[in-house]
């Protein structure tokens, strides 16, 4: 899943390339501890997560669900 690959990428240039190919300019991310509006802000959240939690790996624990045009991996 490209979405998880972008969150798990530790090399900044590769993470940015993944974000550029996946997220639109006006993309958004809303989670329990942070909300980001715009591709740059979303990529910054990814970078911050990698810095604050070294070795962090996002994995699906079930099926993604969604409604009203919003997807939520579980």
PDB file of N, CA and C in Angstrom:
ATOM      1  N   UNK A   1       0.848  -1.175   0.000  1.00  0.00           N
ATOM      2  CA  UNK A   1       0.000   0.000   0.000  1.00  0.00           C
ATOM      3  C   UNK A   1       0.895   1.241   0.000  1.00  0.00           C
ATOM      4  N   UNK A   2       0.740   2.080  -1.014  1.00  0.00           N
ATOM      5  CA  UNK A   2       1.604   3.267  -1.139  1.00  0.00           C
ATOM      6  C   UNK A   2       1.435   4.230   0.037  1.00  0.00           C
ATOM      7  N   UNK A   3       0.243   4.301   0.559  1.00  0.00           N
ATOM      8  CA  UNK A   3      -0.006   5.194   1.701  1.00  0.00           C
ATOM      9  C   UNK A   3       0.908   4.819   2.872  1.00  0.00           C
ATOM     10  N   UNK A   4       0.926   3.559   3.234  1.00  0.00           N
ATOM     11  CA  UNK A   4       1.774   3.122   4.352  1.00  0.00           C
ATOM     12  C   UNK A   4       3.250   3.240   4.000  1.00  0.00           C
ATOM     13  N   UNK A   5       3.602   2.974   2.753  1.00  0.00           N
ATOM     14  CA  UNK A   5       5.002   3.110   2.344  1.00  0.00           C
ATOM     15  C   UNK A   5       5.484   4.541   2.546  1.00  0.00           C
ATOM     16  N   UNK A   6       4.618   5.510   2.265  1.00  0.00           N
ATOM     17  CA  UNK A   6       5.026   6.909   2.450  1.00  0.00           C
ATOM     18  C   UNK A   6       5.234   7.220   3.932  1.00  0.00           C
ATOM     19  N   UNK A   7       4.404   6.677   4.801  1.00  0.00           N
ATOM     20  CA  UNK A   7       4.566   6.906   6.249  1.00  0.00           C
ATOM     21  C   UNK A   7       5.780   6.177   6.800  1.00  0.00           C
ATOM     22  N   UNK A   8       6.133   5.039   6.214  1.00  0.00           N
ATOM     23  CA  UNK A   8       7.231   4.228   6.739  1.00  0.00           C
ATOM     24  C   UNK A   8       8.588   4.603   6.169  1.00  0.00           C
ATOM     25  N   UNK A   9       8.633   5.409   5.130  1.00  0.00           N
ATOM     26  CA  UNK A   9       9.910   5.760   4.494  1.00  0.00           C
ATOM     27  C   UNK A   9      10.736   6.646   5.412  1.00  0.00           C
ATOM     28  N   UNK A  10      11.970   6.227   5.679  1.00  0.00           N
ATOM     29  CA  UNK A  10      12.851   6.968   6.595  1.00  0.00           C
ATOM     30  C   UNK A  10      13.773   7.955   5.887  1.00  0.00           C
ATOM     31  N   UNK A  11      14.014   7.763   4.603  1.00  0.00           N
ATOM     32  CA  UNK A  11      14.902   8.644   3.848  1.00  0.00           C
ATOM     33  C   UNK A  11      14.072   9.839   3.362  1.00  0.00           C
ATOM     34  N   UNK A  12      14.418  11.048   3.822  1.00  0.00           N
ATOM     35  CA  UNK A  12      13.587  12.210   3.509  1.00  0.00           C
ATOM     36  C   UNK A  12      13.292  12.418   2.023  1.00  0.00           C
ATOM     37  N   UNK A  13      14.284  12.308   1.172  1.00  0.00           N
ATOM     38  CA  UNK A  13      14.061  12.544  -0.262  1.00  0.00           C
ATOM     39  C   UNK A  13      13.125  11.488  -0.857  1.00  0.00           C
ATOM     40  N   UNK A  14      13.268  10.252  -0.439  1.00  0.00           N
ATOM     41  CA  UNK A  14      12.376   9.199  -0.941  1.00  0.00           C
ATOM     42  C   UNK A  14      10.962   9.374  -0.388  1.00  0.00           C
ATOM     43  N   UNK A  15      10.858   9.773   0.890  1.00  0.00           N
ATOM     44  CA  UNK A  15       9.538  10.013   1.481  1.00  0.00           C
ATOM     45  C   UNK A  15       8.839  11.155   0.742  1.00  0.00           C
ATOM     46  N   UNK A  16       9.585  12.205   0.426  1.00  0.00           N
ATOM     47  CA  UNK A  16       9.008  13.337  -0.293  1.00  0.00           C
ATOM     48  C   UNK A  16       8.553  12.917  -1.682  1.00  0.00           C
ATOM     49  N   UNK A  17       9.354  12.101  -2.363  1.00  0.00           N
ATOM     50  CA  UNK A  17       8.966  11.624  -3.696  1.00  0.00           C
ATOM     51  C   UNK A  17       7.687  10.785  -3.619  1.00  0.00           C
ATOM     52  N   UNK A  18       7.578   9.946  -2.599  1.00  0.00           N
ATOM     53  CA  UNK A  18       6.353   9.171  -2.414  1.00  0.00           C
ATOM     54  C   UNK A  18       5.166  10.095  -2.140  1.00  0.00           C
ATOM     55  N   UNK A  19       5.363  11.077  -1.278  1.00  0.00           N
ATOM     56  CA  UNK A  19       4.292  12.023  -0.957  1.00  0.00           C
ATOM     57  C   UNK A  19       3.875  12.796  -2.208  1.00  0.00           C
ATOM     58  N   UNK A  20       4.837  13.223  -2.995  1.00  0.00           N
ATOM     59  CA  UNK A  20       4.525  13.972  -4.220  1.00  0.00           C
ATOM     60  C   UNK A  20       3.708  13.132  -5.194  1.00  0.00           C
ATOM     61  N   UNK A  21       3.979  11.831  -5.253  1.00  0.00           N
ATOM     62  CA  UNK A  21       3.268  10.961  -6.166  1.00  0.00           C
ATOM     63  C   UNK A  21       1.929  10.474  -5.648  1.00  0.00           C
ATOM     64  N   UNK A  22       1.699  10.620  -4.365  1.00  0.00           N
ATOM     65  CA  UNK A  22       0.497  10.064  -3.743  1.00  0.00           C
ATOM     66  C   UNK A  22      -0.500  11.121  -3.292  1.00  0.00           C
ATOM     67  N   UNK A  23      -0.008  12.174  -2.679  1.00  0.00           N
ATOM     68  CA  UNK A  23      -0.869  13.184  -2.077  1.00  0.00           C
ATOM     69  C   UNK A  23      -1.056  14.360  -3.029  1.00  0.00           C
ATOM     70  N   UNK A  24      -2.258  14.899  -3.110  1.00  0.00           N
ATOM     71  CA  UNK A  24      -2.508  16.088  -3.908  1.00  0.00           C
ATOM     72  C   UNK A  24      -2.084  17.325  -3.107  1.00  0.00           C
ATOM     73  N   UNK A  25      -1.987  18.457  -3.800  1.00  0.00           N
ATOM     74  CA  UNK A  25      -1.590  19.708  -3.134  1.00  0.00           C
ATOM     75  C   UNK A  25      -2.515  20.046  -1.971  1.00  0.00           C
ATOM     76  N   UNK A  26      -3.799  19.731  -2.118  1.00  0.00           N
ATOM     77  CA  UNK A  26      -4.767  20.085  -1.084  1.00  0.00           C
ATOM     78  C   UNK A  26      -5.154  18.897  -0.200  1.00  0.00           C
ATOM     79  N   UNK A  27      -4.285  17.886  -0.150  1.00  0.00           N
ATOM     80  CA  UNK A  27      -4.549  16.699   0.674  1.00  0.00           C
ATOM     81  C   UNK A  27      -4.653  17.081   2.149  1.00  0.00           C
ATOM     82  N   UNK A  28      -5.278  16.211   2.886  1.00  0.00           N
ATOM     83  CA  UNK A  28      -5.373  16.434   4.319  1.00  0.00           C
ATOM     84  C   UNK A  28      -5.194  15.134   5.076  1.00  0.00           C
ATOM     85  N   UNK A  29      -4.782  15.252   6.312  1.00  0.00           N
ATOM     86  CA  UNK A  29      -4.641  14.103   7.206  1.00  0.00           C
ATOM     87  C   UNK A  29      -5.227  14.513   8.545  1.00  0.00           C
ATOM     88  N   UNK A  30      -6.096  13.674   9.077  1.00  0.00           N
ATOM     89  CA  UNK A  30      -6.664  13.914  10.395  1.00  0.00           C
ATOM     90  C   UNK A  30      -6.475  12.648  11.208  1.00  0.00           C
ATOM     91  N   UNK A  31      -5.790  12.790  12.315  1.00  0.00           N
ATOM     92  CA  UNK A  31      -5.584  11.664  13.215  1.00  0.00           C
ATOM     93  C   UNK A  31      -5.913  12.079  14.634  1.00  0.00           C
ATOM     94  N   UNK A  32      -5.752  11.155  15.566  1.00  0.00           N
ATOM     95  CA  UNK A  32      -6.109  11.470  16.947  1.00  0.00           C
ATOM     96  C   UNK A  32      -5.241  12.561  17.583  1.00  0.00           C
ATOM     97  N   UNK A  33      -4.011  12.726  17.096  1.00  0.00           N
ATOM     98  CA  UNK A  33      -3.131  13.711  17.737  1.00  0.00           C
ATOM     99  C   UNK A  33      -2.693  14.852  16.839  1.00  0.00           C
ATOM    100  N   UNK A  34      -3.041  14.787  15.547  1.00  0.00           N
ATOM    101  CA  UNK A  34      -2.604  15.843  14.636  1.00  0.00           C
ATOM    102  C   UNK A  34      -3.542  15.929  13.434  1.00  0.00           C
ATOM    103  N   UNK A  35      -3.676  17.127  12.930  1.00  0.00           N
ATOM    104  CA  UNK A  35      -4.386  17.357  11.670  1.00  0.00           C
ATOM    105  C   UNK A  35      -3.468  18.190  10.780  1.00  0.00           C
ATOM    106  N   UNK A  36      -3.437  17.868   9.503  1.00  0.00           N
ATOM    107  CA  UNK A  36      -2.578  18.586   8.559  1.00  0.00           C
ATOM    108  C   UNK A  36      -3.363  18.870   7.300  1.00  0.00           C
ATOM    109  N   UNK A  37      -3.195  20.061   6.763  1.00  0.00           N
ATOM    110  CA  UNK A  37      -3.858  20.441   5.517  1.00  0.00           C
ATOM    111  C   UNK A  37      -2.801  20.800   4.487  1.00  0.00           C
ATOM    112  N   UNK A  38      -2.831  20.114   3.355  1.00  0.00           N
ATOM    113  CA  UNK A  38      -1.867  20.341   2.286  1.00  0.00           C
ATOM    114  C   UNK A  38      -0.783  19.275   2.286  1.00  0.00           C
ATOM    115  N   UNK A  39      -0.300  18.952   1.086  1.00  0.00           N
ATOM    116  CA  UNK A  39       0.718  17.908   0.946  1.00  0.00           C
ATOM    117  C   UNK A  39       1.967  18.212   1.761  1.00  0.00           C
ATOM    118  N   UNK A  40       2.433  19.447   1.760  1.00  0.00           N
ATOM    119  CA  UNK A  40       3.632  19.776   2.529  1.00  0.00           C
ATOM    120  C   UNK A  40       3.421  19.517   4.011  1.00  0.00           C
ATOM    121  N   UNK A  41       2.256  19.877   4.525  1.00  0.00           N
ATOM    122  CA  UNK A  41       1.969  19.673   5.943  1.00  0.00           C
ATOM    123  C   UNK A  41       1.859  18.183   6.273  1.00  0.00           C
ATOM    124  N   UNK A  42       1.241  17.413   5.376  1.00  0.00           N
ATOM    125  CA  UNK A  42       1.137  15.966   5.604  1.00  0.00           C
ATOM    126  C   UNK A  42       2.525  15.346   5.623  1.00  0.00           C
ATOM    127  N   UNK A  43       3.367  15.730   4.672  1.00  0.00           N
ATOM    128  CA  UNK A  43       4.732  15.176   4.640  1.00  0.00           C
ATOM    129  C   UNK A  43       5.510  15.597   5.876  1.00  0.00           C
ATOM    130  N   UNK A  44       5.279  16.783   6.378  1.00  0.00           N
ATOM    131  CA  UNK A  44       5.930  17.228   7.607  1.00  0.00           C
ATOM    132  C   UNK A  44       5.494  16.372   8.798  1.00  0.00           C
ATOM    133  N   UNK A  45       4.223  16.006   8.853  1.00  0.00           N
ATOM    134  CA  UNK A  45       3.742  15.121   9.922  1.00  0.00           C
ATOM    135  C   UNK A  45       4.447  13.768   9.829  1.00  0.00           C
ATOM    136  N   UNK A  46       4.600  13.241   8.604  1.00  0.00           N
ATOM    137  CA  UNK A  46       5.307  11.972   8.424  1.00  0.00           C
ATOM    138  C   UNK A  46       6.750  12.085   8.911  1.00  0.00           C
ATOM    139  N   UNK A  47       7.417  13.167   8.519  1.00  0.00           N
ATOM    140  CA  UNK A  47       8.812  13.373   8.921  1.00  0.00           C
ATOM    141  C   UNK A  47       8.932  13.503  10.439  1.00  0.00           C
ATOM    142  N   UNK A  48       8.015  14.218  11.039  1.00  0.00           N
ATOM    143  CA  UNK A  48       8.031  14.400  12.491  1.00  0.00           C
ATOM    144  C   UNK A  48       7.830  13.063  13.203  1.00  0.00           C
ATOM    145  N   UNK A  49       6.905  12.253  12.706  1.00  0.00           N
ATOM    146  CA  UNK A  49       6.677  10.937  13.303  1.00  0.00           C
ATOM    147  C   UNK A  49       7.941  10.082  13.222  1.00  0.00           C
ATOM    148  N   UNK A  50       8.628  10.126  12.082  1.00  0.00           N
ATOM    149  CA  UNK A  50       9.864   9.349  11.938  1.00  0.00           C
ATOM    150  C   UNK A  50      10.954   9.842  12.899  1.00  0.00           C
ATOM    151  N   UNK A  51      11.055  11.154  13.091  1.00  0.00           N
ATOM    152  CA  UNK A  51      12.066  11.700  14.018  1.00  0.00           C
ATOM    153  C   UNK A  51      11.732  11.380  15.474  1.00  0.00           C
ATOM    154  N   UNK A  52      10.485  11.532  15.838  1.00  0.00           N
ATOM    155  CA  UNK A  52      10.079  11.356  17.237  1.00  0.00           C
ATOM    156  C   UNK A  52      10.001   9.905  17.664  1.00  0.00           C
ATOM    157  N   UNK A  53       9.723   9.020  16.710  1.00  0.00           N
ATOM    158  CA  UNK A  53       9.551   7.601  17.023  1.00  0.00           C
ATOM    159  C   UNK A  53      10.424   6.757  16.096  1.00  0.00           C
ATOM    160  N   UNK A  54      11.747   6.756  16.334  1.00  0.00           N
ATOM    161  CA  UNK A  54      12.653   5.984  15.473  1.00  0.00           C
ATOM    162  C   UNK A  54      12.222   4.513  15.409  1.00  0.00           C
ATOM    163  N   UNK A  55      12.237   3.971  14.220  1.00  0.00           N
ATOM    164  CA  UNK A  55      11.851   2.578  14.030  1.00  0.00           C
ATOM    165  C   UNK A  55      10.351   2.369  13.902  1.00  0.00           C
ATOM    166  N   UNK A  56       9.578   3.447  13.950  1.00  0.00           N
ATOM    167  CA  UNK A  56       8.131   3.357  13.813  1.00  0.00           C
ATOM    168  C   UNK A  56       7.767   2.731  12.466  1.00  0.00           C
ATOM    169  N   UNK A  57       6.883   1.744  12.488  1.00  0.00           N
ATOM    170  CA  UNK A  57       6.403   1.115  11.262  1.00  0.00           C
ATOM    171  C   UNK A  57       4.886   1.056  11.339  1.00  0.00           C
ATOM    172  N   UNK A  58       4.245   1.626  10.340  1.00  0.00           N
ATOM    173  CA  UNK A  58       2.789   1.562  10.243  1.00  0.00           C
ATOM    174  C   UNK A  58       2.408   0.297   9.487  1.00  0.00           C
ATOM    175  N   UNK A  59       1.429  -0.432  10.022  1.00  0.00           N
ATOM    176  CA  UNK A  59       0.914  -1.639   9.376  1.00  0.00           C
ATOM    177  C   UNK A  59      -0.602  -1.645   9.490  1.00  0.00           C
ATOM    178  N   UNK A  60      -1.246  -2.230   8.498  1.00  0.00           N
ATOM    179  CA  UNK A  60      -2.686  -2.427   8.603  1.00  0.00           C
ATOM    180  C   UNK A  60      -2.958  -3.545   9.593  1.00  0.00           C
ATOM    181  N   UNK A  61      -3.938  -3.334  10.440  1.00  0.00           N
ATOM    182  CA  UNK A  61      -4.331  -4.399  11.360  1.00  0.00           C
ATOM    183  C   UNK A  61      -5.662  -5.015  10.929  1.00  0.00           C
ATOM    184  N   UNK A  62      -6.242  -4.464   9.895  1.00  0.00           N
ATOM    185  CA  UNK A  62      -7.519  -4.945   9.370  1.00  0.00           C
ATOM    186  C   UNK A  62      -7.777  -4.283   8.036  1.00  0.00           C
ATOM    187  N   UNK A  63      -9.013  -4.239   7.650  1.00  0.00           N
ATOM    188  CA  UNK A  63      -9.383  -3.599   6.395  1.00  0.00           C
ATOM    189  C   UNK A  63      -9.577  -2.107   6.603  1.00  0.00           C
ATOM    190  N   UNK A  64      -9.212  -1.340   5.591  1.00  0.00           N
ATOM    191  CA  UNK A  64      -9.484   0.096   5.641  1.00  0.00           C
ATOM    192  C   UNK A  64     -10.977   0.306   5.465  1.00  0.00           C
ATOM    193  N   UNK A  65     -11.492   1.315   6.125  1.00  0.00           N
ATOM    194  CA  UNK A  65     -12.893   1.664   5.906  1.00  0.00           C
ATOM    195  C   UNK A  65     -12.969   3.121   5.498  1.00  0.00           C
ATOM    196  N   UNK A  66     -14.105   3.558   5.104  1.00  0.00           N
ATOM    197  CA  UNK A  66     -14.232   4.944   4.695  1.00  0.00           C
ATOM    198  C   UNK A  66     -15.671   5.345   4.501  1.00  0.00           C
ATOM    199  N   UNK A  67     -15.880   6.630   4.507  1.00  0.00           N
ATOM    200  CA  UNK A  67     -17.186   7.207   4.224  1.00  0.00           C
ATOM    201  C   UNK A  67     -16.994   8.682   3.923  1.00  0.00           C
ATOM    202  N   UNK A  68     -17.928   9.285   3.225  1.00  0.00           N
ATOM    203  CA  UNK A  68     -17.905  10.708   2.881  1.00  0.00           C
ATOM    204  C   UNK A  68     -16.580  11.142   2.246  1.00  0.00           C
ATOM    205  N   UNK A  69     -15.999  10.267   1.432  1.00  0.00           N
ATOM    206  CA  UNK A  69     -14.769  10.605   0.733  1.00  0.00           C
ATOM    207  C   UNK A  69     -13.513  10.549   1.579  1.00  0.00           C
ATOM    208  N   UNK A  70     -13.600   9.924   2.748  1.00  0.00           N
ATOM    209  CA  UNK A  70     -12.450   9.827   3.653  1.00  0.00           C
ATOM    210  C   UNK A  70     -12.159   8.354   3.915  1.00  0.00           C
ATOM    211  N   UNK A  71     -10.893   7.971   3.768  1.00  0.00           N
ATOM    212  CA  UNK A  71     -10.481   6.603   4.066  1.00  0.00           C
ATOM    213  C   UNK A  71      -9.758   6.569   5.402  1.00  0.00           C
ATOM    214  N   UNK A  72      -9.935   5.457   6.113  1.00  0.00           N
ATOM    215  CA  UNK A  72      -9.269   5.292   7.401  1.00  0.00           C
ATOM    216  C   UNK A  72      -8.685   3.893   7.484  1.00  0.00           C
ATOM    217  N   UNK A  73      -7.353   3.795   7.440  1.00  0.00           N
ATOM    218  CA  UNK A  73      -6.751   2.459   7.631  1.00  0.00           C
ATOM    219  C   UNK A  73      -6.924   2.042   9.085  1.00  0.00           C
ATOM    220  N   UNK A  74      -7.120   0.765   9.301  1.00  0.00           N
ATOM    221  CA  UNK A  74      -7.259   0.265  10.665  1.00  0.00           C
ATOM    222  C   UNK A  74      -6.191  -0.743  10.981  1.00  0.00           C
TER     223      UNK A  74
END
